[in-house]
Structure formats: C-alpha cells, structure tokens
Tab-separated table of C-alpha atoms in Angstrom:
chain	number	residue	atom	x	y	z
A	278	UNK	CA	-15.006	166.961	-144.724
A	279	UNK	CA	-11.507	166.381	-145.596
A	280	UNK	CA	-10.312	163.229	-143.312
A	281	UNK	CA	-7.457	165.526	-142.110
A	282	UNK	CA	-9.739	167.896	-141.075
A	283	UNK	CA	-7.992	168.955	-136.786
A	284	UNK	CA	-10.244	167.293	-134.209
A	285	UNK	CA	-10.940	170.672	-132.968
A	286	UNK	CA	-12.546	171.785	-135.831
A	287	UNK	CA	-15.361	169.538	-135.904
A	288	UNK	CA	-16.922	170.696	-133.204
A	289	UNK	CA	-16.908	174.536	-133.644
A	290	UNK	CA	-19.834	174.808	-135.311
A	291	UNK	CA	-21.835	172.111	-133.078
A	292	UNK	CA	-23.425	174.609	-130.963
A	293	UNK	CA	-25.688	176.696	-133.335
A	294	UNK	CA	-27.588	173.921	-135.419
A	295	UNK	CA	-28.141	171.912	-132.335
A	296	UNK	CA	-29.925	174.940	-129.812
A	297	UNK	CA	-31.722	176.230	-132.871
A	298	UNK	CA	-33.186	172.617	-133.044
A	299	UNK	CA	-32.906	171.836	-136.576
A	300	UNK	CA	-33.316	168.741	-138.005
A	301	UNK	CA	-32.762	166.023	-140.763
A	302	UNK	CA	-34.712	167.396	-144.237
A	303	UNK	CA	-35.190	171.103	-142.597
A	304	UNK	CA	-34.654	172.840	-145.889
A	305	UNK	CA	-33.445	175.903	-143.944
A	306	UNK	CA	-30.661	173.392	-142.788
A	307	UNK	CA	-29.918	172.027	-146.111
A	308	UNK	CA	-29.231	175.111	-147.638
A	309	UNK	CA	-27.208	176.786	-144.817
A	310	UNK	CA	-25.404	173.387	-144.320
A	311	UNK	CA	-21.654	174.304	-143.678
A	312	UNK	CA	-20.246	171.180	-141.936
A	313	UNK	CA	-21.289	168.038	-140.634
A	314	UNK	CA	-19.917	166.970	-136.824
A	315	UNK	CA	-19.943	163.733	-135.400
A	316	UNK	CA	-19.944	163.599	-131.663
A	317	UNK	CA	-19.814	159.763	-130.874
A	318	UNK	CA	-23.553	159.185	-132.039
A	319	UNK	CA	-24.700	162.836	-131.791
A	320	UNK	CA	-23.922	164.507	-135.217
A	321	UNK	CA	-24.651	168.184	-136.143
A	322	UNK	CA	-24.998	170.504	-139.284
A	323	UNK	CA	-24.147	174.187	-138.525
A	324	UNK	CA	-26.188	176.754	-140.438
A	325	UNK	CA	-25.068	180.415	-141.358
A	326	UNK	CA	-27.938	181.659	-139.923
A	327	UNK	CA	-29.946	180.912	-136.957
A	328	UNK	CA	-33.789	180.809	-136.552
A	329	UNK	CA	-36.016	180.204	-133.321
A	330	UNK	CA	-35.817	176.830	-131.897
A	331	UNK	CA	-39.362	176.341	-132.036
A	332	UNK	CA	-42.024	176.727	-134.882
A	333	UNK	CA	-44.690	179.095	-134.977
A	334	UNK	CA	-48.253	177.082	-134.572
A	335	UNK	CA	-51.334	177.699	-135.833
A	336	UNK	CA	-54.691	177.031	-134.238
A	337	UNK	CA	-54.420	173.490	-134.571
A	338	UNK	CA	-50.722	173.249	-133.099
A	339	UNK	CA	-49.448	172.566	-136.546
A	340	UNK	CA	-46.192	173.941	-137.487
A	341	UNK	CA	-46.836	177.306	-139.768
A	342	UNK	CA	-43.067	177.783	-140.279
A	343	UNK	CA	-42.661	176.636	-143.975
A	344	UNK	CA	-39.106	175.883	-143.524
A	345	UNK	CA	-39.706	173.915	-140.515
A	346	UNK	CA	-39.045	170.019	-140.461
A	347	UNK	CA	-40.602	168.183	-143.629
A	348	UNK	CA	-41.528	164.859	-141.374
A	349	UNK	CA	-41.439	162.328	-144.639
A	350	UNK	CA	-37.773	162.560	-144.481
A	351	UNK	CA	-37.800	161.358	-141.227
A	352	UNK	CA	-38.347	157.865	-140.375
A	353	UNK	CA	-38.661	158.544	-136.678
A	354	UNK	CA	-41.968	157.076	-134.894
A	355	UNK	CA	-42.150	159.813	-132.621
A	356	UNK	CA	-41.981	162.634	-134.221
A	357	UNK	CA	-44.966	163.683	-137.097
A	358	UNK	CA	-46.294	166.498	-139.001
A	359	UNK	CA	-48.322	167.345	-135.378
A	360	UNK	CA	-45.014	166.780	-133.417
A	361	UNK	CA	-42.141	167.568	-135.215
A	362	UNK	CA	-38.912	167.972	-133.400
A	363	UNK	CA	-38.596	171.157	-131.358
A	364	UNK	CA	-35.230	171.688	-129.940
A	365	UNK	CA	-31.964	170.446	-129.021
A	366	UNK	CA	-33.201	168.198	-126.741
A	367	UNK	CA	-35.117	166.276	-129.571
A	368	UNK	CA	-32.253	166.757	-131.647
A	369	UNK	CA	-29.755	165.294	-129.441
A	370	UNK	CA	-31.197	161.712	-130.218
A	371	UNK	CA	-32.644	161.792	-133.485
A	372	UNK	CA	-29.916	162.851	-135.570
A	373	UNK	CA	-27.543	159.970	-134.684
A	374	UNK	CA	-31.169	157.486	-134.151
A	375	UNK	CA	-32.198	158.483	-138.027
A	376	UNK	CA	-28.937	157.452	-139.328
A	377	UNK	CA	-28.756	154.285	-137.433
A	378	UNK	CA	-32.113	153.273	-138.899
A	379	UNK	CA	-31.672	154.550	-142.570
A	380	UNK	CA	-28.508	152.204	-141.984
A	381	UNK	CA	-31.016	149.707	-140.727
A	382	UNK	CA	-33.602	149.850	-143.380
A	383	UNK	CA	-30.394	149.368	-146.176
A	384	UNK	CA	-29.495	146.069	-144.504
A	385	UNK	CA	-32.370	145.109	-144.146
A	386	UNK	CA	-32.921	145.104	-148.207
A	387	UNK	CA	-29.816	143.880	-148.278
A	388	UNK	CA	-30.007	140.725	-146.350
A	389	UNK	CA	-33.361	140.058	-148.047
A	390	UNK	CA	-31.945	140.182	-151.652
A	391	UNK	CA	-28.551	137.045	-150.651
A	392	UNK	CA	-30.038	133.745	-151.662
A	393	UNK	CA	-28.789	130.834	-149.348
A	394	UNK	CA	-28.593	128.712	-152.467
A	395	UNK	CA	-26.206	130.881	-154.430
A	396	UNK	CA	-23.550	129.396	-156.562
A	397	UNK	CA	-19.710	129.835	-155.287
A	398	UNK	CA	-18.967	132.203	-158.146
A	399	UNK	CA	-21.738	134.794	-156.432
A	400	UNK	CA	-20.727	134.206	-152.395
A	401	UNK	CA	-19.106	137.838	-153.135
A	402	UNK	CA	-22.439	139.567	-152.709
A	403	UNK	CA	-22.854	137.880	-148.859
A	404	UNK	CA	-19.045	138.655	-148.132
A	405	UNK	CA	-19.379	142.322	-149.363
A	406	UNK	CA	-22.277	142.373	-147.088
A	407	UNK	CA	-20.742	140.645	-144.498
A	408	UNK	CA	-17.817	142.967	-144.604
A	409	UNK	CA	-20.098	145.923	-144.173
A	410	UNK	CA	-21.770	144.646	-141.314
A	411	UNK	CA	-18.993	143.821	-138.957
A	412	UNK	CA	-16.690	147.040	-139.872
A	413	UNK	CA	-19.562	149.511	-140.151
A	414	UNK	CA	-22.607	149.148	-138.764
A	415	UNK	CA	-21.531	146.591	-136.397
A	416	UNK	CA	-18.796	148.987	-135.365
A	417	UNK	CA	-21.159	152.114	-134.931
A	418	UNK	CA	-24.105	150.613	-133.295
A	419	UNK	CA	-21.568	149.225	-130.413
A	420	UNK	CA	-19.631	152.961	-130.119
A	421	UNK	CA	-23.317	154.171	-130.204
A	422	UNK	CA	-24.105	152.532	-126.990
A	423	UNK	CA	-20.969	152.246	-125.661
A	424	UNK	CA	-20.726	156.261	-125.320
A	425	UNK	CA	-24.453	156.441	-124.156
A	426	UNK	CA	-23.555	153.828	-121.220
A	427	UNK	CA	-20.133	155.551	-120.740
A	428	UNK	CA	-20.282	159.095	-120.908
A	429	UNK	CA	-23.874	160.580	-121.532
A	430	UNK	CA	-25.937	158.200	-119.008
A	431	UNK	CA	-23.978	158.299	-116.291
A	432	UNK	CA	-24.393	162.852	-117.373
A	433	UNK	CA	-28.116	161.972	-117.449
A	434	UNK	CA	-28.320	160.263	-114.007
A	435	UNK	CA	-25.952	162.979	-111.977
A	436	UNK	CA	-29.435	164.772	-112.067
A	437	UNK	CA	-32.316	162.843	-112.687
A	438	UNK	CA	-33.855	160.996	-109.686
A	439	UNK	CA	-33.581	157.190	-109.945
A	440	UNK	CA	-36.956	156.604	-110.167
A	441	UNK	CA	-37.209	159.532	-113.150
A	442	UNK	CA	-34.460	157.628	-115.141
A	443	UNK	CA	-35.430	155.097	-117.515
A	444	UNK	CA	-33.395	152.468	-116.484
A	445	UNK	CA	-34.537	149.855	-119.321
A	446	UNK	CA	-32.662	151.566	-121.541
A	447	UNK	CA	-29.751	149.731	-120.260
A	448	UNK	CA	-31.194	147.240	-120.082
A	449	UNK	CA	-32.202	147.065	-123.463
A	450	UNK	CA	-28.717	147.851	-124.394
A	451	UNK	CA	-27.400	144.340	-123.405
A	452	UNK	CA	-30.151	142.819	-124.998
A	453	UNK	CA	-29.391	144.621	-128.554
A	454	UNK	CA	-25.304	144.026	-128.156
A	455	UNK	CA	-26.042	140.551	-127.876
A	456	UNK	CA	-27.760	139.981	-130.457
A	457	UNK	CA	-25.642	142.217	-132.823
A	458	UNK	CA	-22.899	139.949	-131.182
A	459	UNK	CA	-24.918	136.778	-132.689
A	460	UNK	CA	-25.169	137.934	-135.791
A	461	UNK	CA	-21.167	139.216	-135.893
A	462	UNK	CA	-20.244	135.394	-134.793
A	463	UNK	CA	-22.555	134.789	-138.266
A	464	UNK	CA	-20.763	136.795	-140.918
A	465	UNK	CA	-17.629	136.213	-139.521
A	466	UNK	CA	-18.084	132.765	-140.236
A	467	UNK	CA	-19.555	133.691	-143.788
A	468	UNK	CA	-16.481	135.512	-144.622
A	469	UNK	CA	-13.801	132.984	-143.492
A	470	UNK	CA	-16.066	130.257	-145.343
A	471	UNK	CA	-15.917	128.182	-142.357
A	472	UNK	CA	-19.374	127.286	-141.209
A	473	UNK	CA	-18.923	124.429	-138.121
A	474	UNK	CA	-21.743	122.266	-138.450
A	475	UNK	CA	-22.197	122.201	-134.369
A	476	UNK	CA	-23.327	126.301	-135.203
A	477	UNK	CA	-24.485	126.197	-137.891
A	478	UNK	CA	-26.135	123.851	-139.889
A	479	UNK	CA	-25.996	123.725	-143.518
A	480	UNK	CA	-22.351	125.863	-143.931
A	481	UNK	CA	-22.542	128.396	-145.319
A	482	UNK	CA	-26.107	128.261	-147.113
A	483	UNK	CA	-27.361	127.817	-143.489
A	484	UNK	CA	-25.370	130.818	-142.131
A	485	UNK	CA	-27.262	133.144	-145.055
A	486	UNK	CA	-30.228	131.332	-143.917
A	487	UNK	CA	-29.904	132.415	-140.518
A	488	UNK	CA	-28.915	135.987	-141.273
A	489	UNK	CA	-32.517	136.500	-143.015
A	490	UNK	CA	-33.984	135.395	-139.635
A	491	UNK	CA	-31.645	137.266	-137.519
A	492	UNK	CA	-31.216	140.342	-138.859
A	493	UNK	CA	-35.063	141.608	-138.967
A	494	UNK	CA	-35.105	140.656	-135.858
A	495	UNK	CA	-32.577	142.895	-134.256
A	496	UNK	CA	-33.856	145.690	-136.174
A	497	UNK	CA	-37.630	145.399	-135.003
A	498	UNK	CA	-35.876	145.599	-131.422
A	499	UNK	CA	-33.606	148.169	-131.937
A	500	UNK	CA	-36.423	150.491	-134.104
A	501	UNK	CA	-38.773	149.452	-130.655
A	502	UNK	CA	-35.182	150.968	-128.297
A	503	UNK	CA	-34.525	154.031	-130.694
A	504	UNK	CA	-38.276	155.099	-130.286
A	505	UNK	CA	-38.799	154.857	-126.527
A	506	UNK	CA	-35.469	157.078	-126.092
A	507	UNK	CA	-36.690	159.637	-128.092
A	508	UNK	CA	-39.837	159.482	-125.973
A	509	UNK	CA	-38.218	159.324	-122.554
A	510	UNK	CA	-34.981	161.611	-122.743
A	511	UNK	CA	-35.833	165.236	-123.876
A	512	UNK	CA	-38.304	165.697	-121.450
A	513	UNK	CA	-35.480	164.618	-118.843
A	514	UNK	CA	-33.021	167.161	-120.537
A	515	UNK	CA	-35.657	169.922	-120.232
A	516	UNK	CA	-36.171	169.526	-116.735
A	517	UNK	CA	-32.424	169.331	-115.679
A	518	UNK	CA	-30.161	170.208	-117.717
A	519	UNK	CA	-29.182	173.804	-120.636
A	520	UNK	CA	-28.039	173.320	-123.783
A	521	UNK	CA	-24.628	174.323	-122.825
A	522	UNK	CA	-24.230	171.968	-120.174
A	523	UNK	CA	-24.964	168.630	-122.822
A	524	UNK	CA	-22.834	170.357	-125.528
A	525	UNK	CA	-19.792	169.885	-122.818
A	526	UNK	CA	-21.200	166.530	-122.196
A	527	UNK	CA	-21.439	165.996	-126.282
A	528	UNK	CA	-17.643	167.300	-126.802
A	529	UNK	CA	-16.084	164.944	-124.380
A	530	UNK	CA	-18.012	162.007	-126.731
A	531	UNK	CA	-16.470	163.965	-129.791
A	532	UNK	CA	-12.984	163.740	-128.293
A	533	UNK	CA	-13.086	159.890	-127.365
A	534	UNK	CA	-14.568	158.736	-130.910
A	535	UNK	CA	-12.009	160.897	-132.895
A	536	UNK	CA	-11.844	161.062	-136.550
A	537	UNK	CA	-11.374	157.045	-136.607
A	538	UNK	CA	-15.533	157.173	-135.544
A	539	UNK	CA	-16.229	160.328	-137.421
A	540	UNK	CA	-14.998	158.187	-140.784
A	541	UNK	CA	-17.188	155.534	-139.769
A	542	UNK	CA	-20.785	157.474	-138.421
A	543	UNK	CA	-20.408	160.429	-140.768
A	544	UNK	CA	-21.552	158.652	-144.443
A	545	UNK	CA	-24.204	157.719	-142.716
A	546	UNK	CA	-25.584	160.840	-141.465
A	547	UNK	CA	-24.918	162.590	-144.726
A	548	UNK	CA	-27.234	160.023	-146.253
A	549	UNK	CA	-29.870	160.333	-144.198
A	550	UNK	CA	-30.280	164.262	-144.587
C-alpha cells in the first residue's frame, strides 16, 4: 500500500472479506488478496470474489471446503481444524489478535537471544530491540486497547445486557497496560544507558536481566486476554448486532488511527498471513 494511499481508500474494500468471513492462511484469500485495511486493530483483505461465510461440513462437522481456513497458520487457541473461524464475527478479533501474537512470539525470541553480560561494543542488539518495542509494539498494543475501550466497547455494551458483557475484559486491560508500561520504563532506560540503581539493579546488565523475566510474562497474560475475547465476543455480535452495523462501528476506528496507525499495525498483519 503506497503510504500516500487517501484515508478513504482503505476502507472500500473492508466490507467483502470481512462478511464472507475469511481468514489469515485461507488460500482463497491469498490469492484474491487486493488490499490490506487497517481499522485501529481490525485489519481486512478484500478478495475479488466472494464465497459463503460458512464452510460446508461433513458428517463429523469438519470443514469439507478445501479452500477453507488451513488452522496451522493460525496461532489462535480457539479456533482448530474442528472450529475454524466462521464469519465476521470471528474475524473481527482474530485478524488484529493473530498479528499481535505473531508480534508476540518474535519478541519473545528476541528477548531470549540479548545476553545481560554483553560487551559495550554489542549493547546495539538490546537498543535495536528496545527501539522496536517502545515505537511498535508498545505503540500498537496501547492503540489496540485504547480503541476497544474507546470506541468498540462502549458499541458492544449499547446492546448487550450488563450481566451478558464480559466486563473482565477491562479489567484485564489495565492489568496488561501496566505491565507493558513496566517494561516501557525498562527499555527506555536501556536505550538512554541510564540504569538508576534504586530501579534497577545491576545497570544496564540488570535491566536486560529483567526484560527476560518481564517480557514472557506479559505475553502469557496477554495470549490468556486475546483467547477469552475470541471466546466471549462473537457470540455477543451474533445475538445483537449485523455486519453492517460493526463495519460503521469499525470505520469510525479506521478514521481515528489514520495512516500514522495503519504504518505501524499493517507490517504486522501482512506477516502474519
């Protein structure tokens, strides 16, 4: 996508890939891809030709469609060979949740591969990383949140009863943003090369020290958050809401992230199809 692609145009083509409920590694989807749309954390690829939102099943309730989801390319714990993803309403959280944990499972090889002890002369390895972190994934992971709390919860809850809502979601939201903040305070440190002994002990060997304890950390709890709202949503969208109605609700999140957040969330999407 060419960065001075209009705002307008990234959404045109939103509406077909997400109601026919394709997904990441659909090789229907990867051939027909035409563009890829970022819609503050809910992406889409629009295909030149539409198919049924849900699979044909055989006896067993497997999928029979061979161009149906390949679920190996997906790293979600929900959905499996037995329950792939079936329409928009799965869609609508696992395209933005699979690049947010590909993204997750890179820095988490990442962080495991800096050695505390390095040498000055190598430190450029942690401050590339570092660098990542707080203007990329650190960046995304807050919009990602920020636009669920925002814009798409407050959508969610103009229908769904209060005691229907999942409510720990929220919940689980501060939790994760402070600890992402933790680990921020961390690199930022690691970059400037000032480590204060009161917060860290050690400089900046410590600091490294303590990203290889924080870091797996905050992804176990954010891979636990990613699966229970692909659990708890789409049978809340089913109930109350149509397709249109959440693709208005998905272009106002498009218009507030912009192309500076479609720079930032789009790499990562590509890479995980």
């Amino acid at each position: 996508m060419s960065p001075d692609l209009p705002e307008a145009t990234m959404g045109q083509s939103l509406s077909a890939w997400r109601k026919r409920g394709g997904a990441p590694g659909d090789p229907e989807t990867d051939a027909s891809m035409v563009t890829v749309q970022m819609a503050g954390g809910t992406p889409a690829v629009s295909p030149r030709s539409p198919r049924s939102p849900r699979s044909p099943r055989n006896a067993s309730g497997a999928a029979t469609n061979p161009l149906s989801v390949i679920p190996a390319k997906i790293t979600s714990q929900v959905y499996t060979e037995e329950n792939p993803p079936q329409d928009w309403c799965d869609v609508a959280f696992l395209i933005p949740h699979e690049a947010l944990r590909h993204e997750m499972d890179a820095m988490l090889k990442a962080v495991q591969a800096l050695d505390p002890d390095t040498s000055a002369k190598d430190l450029w390895k942690a401050k590339n990383f570092c660098d990542w972190y707080a203007n990329s994934f650190y960046v995304n992971v807050h919009t990602h949140h920020h636009t669920e709390e925002t814009i798409y919860f407050p959508w969610v809850k103009s229908r769904c009863s209060e005691e229907d809502y999942p409510e720990k979601t929220t919940e689980d939201h501060e939790t994760l943003v402070a600890e992402l903040d933790t680990i921020k305070n961390v690199v930022d440190m690691i970059s400037s090369g000032n480590v204060p002994e009161a917060e860290v002990q050690g400089g900046v060997s410590g600091a490294i020290a303590l990203l290889k304890e924080k870091i797996p950390a905050f992804v176990e709890h954010m891979s636990a958050h990613l699966k229970e709202e692909e659990t708890l949503f789409p049978p809340i969208l089913r109930k109350h809401f149509t397709f249109e109605e959440e693709e208005r609700t998905v272009n106002r999140i498009l218009k507030e992230g912009g192309l500076t957040q479609a720079r930032l969330f789009l790499p990562p999407i590509i890479l995980a199809m």
